[in-house]
């Protein structure tokens, strides 16, 4: 309890605090490890993952996992997608999930495509109420004109709101590229899958990042009451 993140996590666990924000001067491991040991994951969820809210001029998109899971397998990708759907609903966002790959439908082959294909099937099996498409390329997921050419019968293609990346390398670089190139405000990483809200900051965070993450944590805490 002499370590600040353990002390704060125990405060959340015991109900003295509703949520925790850490990371400005601590590593992601320092933030997540106490939460896994003390707060633990929600029933039915065995994986803690993260998402970024990508706030643009006309819409908010969800990118995951861009901070925690390095090379998730099909089962992990499915859990990430289902957790993102739950988080998005809590914030009033529409849920249309794109399971991203370098292939749209059957246009490409390979182990990475197969991983995403199996993950998509798992999401449909575990959460049949969710609208999900995959494997799908980013352009087909977000651009209606491209979607008409590549997946004209899809309910998700061209209007996806949640983008599940196949690995951390792809997700982390993509969110930073979009953030820096388009001027989008990236809020996160928002941790999901835990019994109570704990969120991480980058050690390069700005004051605005801290304020946004605290606000997100407060909303998460309120939705659980």
Tab-separated table of C-alpha atoms in Angstrom:
chain	number	residue	atom	x	y	z
A	1	UNK	CA	0.000	0.000	0.000
A	2	UNK	CA	3.048	2.295	-0.006
A	3	UNK	CA	2.854	2.472	-3.827
A	4	UNK	CA	0.416	5.179	-4.900
A	5	UNK	CA	-1.292	3.130	-7.621
A	6	UNK	CA	-1.935	0.218	-5.240
A	7	UNK	CA	-3.270	2.596	-2.600
A	8	UNK	CA	-5.577	4.316	-5.101
A	9	UNK	CA	-6.752	0.996	-6.548
A	10	UNK	CA	-7.634	-0.240	-3.058
A	11	UNK	CA	-9.619	2.978	-2.461
A	12	UNK	CA	-11.673	2.196	-5.579
A	13	UNK	CA	-12.082	-1.443	-4.570
A	14	UNK	CA	-13.368	-0.528	-1.112
A	15	UNK	CA	-15.681	2.209	-2.393
A	16	UNK	CA	-13.801	5.222	-1.031
A	17	UNK	CA	-13.323	6.386	-4.650
A	18	UNK	CA	-15.439	5.760	-7.744
A	19	UNK	CA	-12.563	5.443	-10.209
A	20	UNK	CA	-8.849	5.950	-10.728
A	21	UNK	CA	-6.785	7.788	-13.343
A	22	UNK	CA	-3.049	7.107	-13.462
A	23	UNK	CA	-0.173	7.141	-15.918
A	24	UNK	CA	1.072	10.732	-16.073
A	25	UNK	CA	4.114	9.664	-14.026
A	26	UNK	CA	3.590	5.879	-13.990
A	27	UNK	CA	3.835	3.170	-16.630
A	28	UNK	CA	0.815	1.350	-18.042
A	29	UNK	CA	1.951	-1.762	-16.152
A	30	UNK	CA	1.951	0.199	-12.882
A	31	UNK	CA	-1.645	1.222	-13.589
A	32	UNK	CA	-3.055	-2.085	-14.819
A	33	UNK	CA	-1.302	-4.616	-12.549
A	34	UNK	CA	-2.952	-3.453	-9.285
A	35	UNK	CA	-6.338	-3.301	-11.025
A	36	UNK	CA	-5.995	-6.889	-12.260
A	37	UNK	CA	-4.904	-8.104	-8.830
A	38	UNK	CA	-7.466	-6.203	-6.742
A	39	UNK	CA	-10.446	-5.041	-8.821
A	40	UNK	CA	-10.316	-7.917	-11.334
A	41	UNK	CA	-12.316	-8.358	-14.522
A	42	UNK	CA	-16.092	-8.353	-14.943
A	43	UNK	CA	-17.968	-11.691	-15.055
A	44	UNK	CA	-17.643	-13.270	-18.483
A	45	UNK	CA	-14.628	-11.114	-19.390
A	46	UNK	CA	-11.127	-12.488	-18.932
A	47	UNK	CA	-9.265	-9.771	-20.789
A	48	UNK	CA	-8.572	-6.123	-20.001
A	49	UNK	CA	-8.324	-4.079	-23.172
A	50	UNK	CA	-8.269	-0.433	-24.168
A	51	UNK	CA	-9.901	1.911	-26.620
A	52	UNK	CA	-9.496	5.465	-27.838
A	53	UNK	CA	-12.413	7.778	-28.526
A	54	UNK	CA	-11.389	9.540	-31.737
A	55	UNK	CA	-13.331	12.811	-31.596
A	56	UNK	CA	-13.658	14.445	-35.015
A	57	UNK	CA	-15.613	17.446	-36.229
A	58	UNK	CA	-18.757	15.511	-37.123
A	59	UNK	CA	-18.499	12.175	-35.316
A	60	UNK	CA	-16.819	10.062	-32.659
A	61	UNK	CA	-15.166	6.786	-33.622
A	62	UNK	CA	-13.826	4.025	-31.384
A	63	UNK	CA	-10.373	2.499	-32.031
A	64	UNK	CA	-9.169	-0.621	-30.196
A	65	UNK	CA	-6.914	-2.087	-28.952
A	66	UNK	CA	-4.264	0.594	-29.303
A	67	UNK	CA	-2.461	0.361	-25.958
A	68	UNK	CA	-2.647	-2.939	-24.073
A	69	UNK	CA	-2.800	-6.255	-25.983
A	70	UNK	CA	0.187	-6.742	-28.257
A	71	UNK	CA	-0.881	-9.624	-30.498
A	72	UNK	CA	-4.387	-10.814	-29.549
A	73	UNK	CA	-5.600	-14.141	-30.900
A	74	UNK	CA	-9.079	-14.645	-32.315
A	75	UNK	CA	-10.685	-15.162	-28.913
A	76	UNK	CA	-9.047	-12.029	-27.515
A	77	UNK	CA	-10.069	-9.967	-30.556
A	78	UNK	CA	-13.659	-11.077	-30.096
A	79	UNK	CA	-13.599	-10.088	-26.415
A	80	UNK	CA	-12.103	-6.703	-27.296
A	81	UNK	CA	-14.901	-6.106	-29.813
A	82	UNK	CA	-17.637	-7.085	-27.351
A	83	UNK	CA	-16.108	-4.916	-24.604
A	84	UNK	CA	-15.921	-1.977	-27.023
A	85	UNK	CA	-19.595	-2.405	-27.864
A	86	UNK	CA	-20.497	-2.245	-24.182
A	87	UNK	CA	-18.350	0.849	-23.616
A	88	UNK	CA	-19.704	2.590	-26.713
A	89	UNK	CA	-23.300	1.953	-25.621
A	90	UNK	CA	-22.544	3.410	-22.185
A	91	UNK	CA	-21.499	6.642	-23.923
A	92	UNK	CA	-24.520	6.745	-26.221
A	93	UNK	CA	-22.650	5.777	-29.389
A	94	UNK	CA	-24.063	3.607	-32.152
A	95	UNK	CA	-22.446	0.191	-32.418
A	96	UNK	CA	-21.305	-1.054	-35.821
A	97	UNK	CA	-18.106	-3.067	-35.488
A	98	UNK	CA	-15.441	-3.441	-38.184
A	99	UNK	CA	-12.927	-6.247	-37.609
A	100	UNK	CA	-10.016	-4.828	-39.573
A	101	UNK	CA	-7.645	-6.724	-41.832
A	102	UNK	CA	-5.668	-6.230	-45.033
A	103	UNK	CA	-8.438	-8.208	-46.720
A	104	UNK	CA	-12.113	-7.406	-47.263
A	105	UNK	CA	-14.234	-10.534	-47.263
A	106	UNK	CA	-12.425	-13.201	-49.256
A	107	UNK	CA	-10.219	-10.820	-51.261
A	108	UNK	CA	-7.045	-11.934	-49.476
A	109	UNK	CA	-5.650	-14.940	-47.669
A	110	UNK	CA	-3.209	-15.654	-44.882
A	111	UNK	CA	-2.965	-16.438	-41.189
A	112	UNK	CA	-3.750	-12.851	-40.150
A	113	UNK	CA	-6.887	-12.784	-42.293
A	114	UNK	CA	-8.015	-16.114	-40.871
A	115	UNK	CA	-7.485	-14.814	-37.327
A	116	UNK	CA	-9.832	-11.895	-37.971
A	117	UNK	CA	-12.353	-14.113	-39.751
A	118	UNK	CA	-12.545	-16.488	-36.764
A	119	UNK	CA	-12.784	-13.518	-34.351
A	120	UNK	CA	-15.723	-12.116	-36.319
A	121	UNK	CA	-17.517	-15.455	-36.185
A	122	UNK	CA	-16.938	-15.600	-32.418
A	123	UNK	CA	-18.468	-12.144	-31.935
A	124	UNK	CA	-21.539	-13.221	-33.895
A	125	UNK	CA	-21.805	-16.369	-31.790
A	126	UNK	CA	-21.252	-14.731	-28.395
A	127	UNK	CA	-23.158	-11.503	-29.051
A	128	UNK	CA	-25.648	-12.122	-31.891
A	129	UNK	CA	-27.335	-8.760	-31.284
A	130	UNK	CA	-24.242	-6.831	-32.425
A	131	UNK	CA	-23.710	-5.626	-35.987
A	132	UNK	CA	-20.210	-6.759	-36.975
A	133	UNK	CA	-18.309	-7.180	-40.217
A	134	UNK	CA	-14.968	-8.783	-40.899
A	135	UNK	CA	-12.456	-9.228	-42.186
A	136	UNK	CA	-12.696	-5.758	-43.695
A	137	UNK	CA	-10.216	-3.089	-44.769
A	138	UNK	CA	-10.361	0.377	-43.215
A	139	UNK	CA	-11.437	2.108	-46.428
A	140	UNK	CA	-14.346	-0.282	-46.914
A	141	UNK	CA	-15.334	0.118	-43.269
A	142	UNK	CA	-15.521	3.927	-43.278
A	143	UNK	CA	-16.172	5.047	-46.886
A	144	UNK	CA	-19.689	4.351	-48.248
A	145	UNK	CA	-18.525	4.525	-51.881
A	146	UNK	CA	-15.775	1.967	-51.322
A	147	UNK	CA	-18.180	-0.181	-49.337
A	148	UNK	CA	-20.611	-0.292	-52.282
A	149	UNK	CA	-17.858	-1.817	-54.424
A	150	UNK	CA	-16.369	-4.217	-51.893
A	151	UNK	CA	-19.261	-5.279	-49.616
A	152	UNK	CA	-22.517	-3.872	-51.047
A	153	UNK	CA	-24.777	-6.045	-48.863
A	154	UNK	CA	-23.063	-5.312	-45.543
A	155	UNK	CA	-24.909	-3.425	-42.783
A	156	UNK	CA	-21.575	-2.228	-41.343
A	157	UNK	CA	-19.363	-1.468	-44.351
A	158	UNK	CA	-19.143	2.246	-45.052
A	159	UNK	CA	-20.631	3.261	-41.710
A	160	UNK	CA	-18.606	1.484	-39.026
A	161	UNK	CA	-18.259	3.243	-35.686
A	162	UNK	CA	-15.963	0.783	-33.878
A	163	UNK	CA	-12.683	-0.295	-35.458
A	164	UNK	CA	-10.937	-3.370	-34.038
A	165	UNK	CA	-7.302	-3.555	-35.142
A	166	UNK	CA	-5.619	-6.955	-35.543
A	167	UNK	CA	-2.639	-6.092	-33.341
A	168	UNK	CA	-1.135	-3.378	-31.169
A	169	UNK	CA	1.401	-2.275	-33.769
A	170	UNK	CA	-1.345	-1.472	-36.287
A	171	UNK	CA	-3.709	0.107	-33.778
A	172	UNK	CA	-1.204	2.293	-31.991
A	173	UNK	CA	0.312	3.681	-35.182
A	174	UNK	CA	-3.083	4.234	-36.821
A	175	UNK	CA	-4.604	6.207	-33.952
A	176	UNK	CA	-1.507	8.422	-33.772
A	177	UNK	CA	-1.481	8.923	-37.542
A	178	UNK	CA	-5.152	9.949	-37.567
A	179	UNK	CA	-4.696	12.143	-34.493
A	180	UNK	CA	-1.690	14.017	-35.869
A	181	UNK	CA	-2.811	14.184	-39.509
A	182	UNK	CA	-6.470	15.120	-39.086
A	183	UNK	CA	-6.438	17.082	-35.834
A	184	UNK	CA	-8.785	14.604	-34.181
A	185	UNK	CA	-8.882	14.612	-30.380
A	186	UNK	CA	-7.863	11.169	-29.126
A	187	UNK	CA	-9.230	10.435	-25.648
A	188	UNK	CA	-7.666	7.406	-24.007
A	189	UNK	CA	-6.509	4.814	-23.564
A	190	UNK	CA	-9.786	3.991	-21.812
A	191	UNK	CA	-9.482	0.628	-20.054
A	192	UNK	CA	-12.411	-1.783	-20.276
A	193	UNK	CA	-13.290	-5.162	-18.860
A	194	UNK	CA	-12.656	-4.263	-15.206
A	195	UNK	CA	-15.269	-4.368	-12.432
A	196	UNK	CA	-14.650	-0.682	-11.680
A	197	UNK	CA	-13.213	2.134	-13.812
A	198	UNK	CA	-9.447	2.516	-13.927
A	199	UNK	CA	-7.900	4.493	-16.776
A	200	UNK	CA	-4.401	5.074	-18.048
A	201	UNK	CA	-2.659	8.216	-19.295
A	202	UNK	CA	0.373	8.597	-21.490
A	203	UNK	CA	3.421	9.978	-19.701
A	204	UNK	CA	3.449	12.581	-22.464
A	205	UNK	CA	-0.108	13.680	-21.670
A	206	UNK	CA	-1.262	17.283	-21.629
A	207	UNK	CA	-3.599	18.913	-19.108
A	208	UNK	CA	-6.469	18.523	-21.587
A	209	UNK	CA	-5.756	14.785	-21.806
A	210	UNK	CA	-5.980	14.465	-18.025
A	211	UNK	CA	-9.249	16.419	-17.884
A	212	UNK	CA	-10.796	14.347	-20.690
A	213	UNK	CA	-9.778	11.054	-19.094
A	214	UNK	CA	-11.106	12.100	-15.686
A	215	UNK	CA	-14.422	13.008	-17.331
A	216	UNK	CA	-14.570	9.627	-19.086
A	217	UNK	CA	-13.823	7.849	-15.797
A	218	UNK	CA	-16.590	9.758	-14.026
A	219	UNK	CA	-19.096	8.761	-16.735
A	220	UNK	CA	-17.999	5.124	-16.483
A	221	UNK	CA	-18.431	5.223	-12.702
A	222	UNK	CA	-21.883	6.770	-13.010
A	223	UNK	CA	-23.043	4.150	-15.499
A	224	UNK	CA	-22.231	1.366	-13.020
A	225	UNK	CA	-24.412	2.792	-10.228
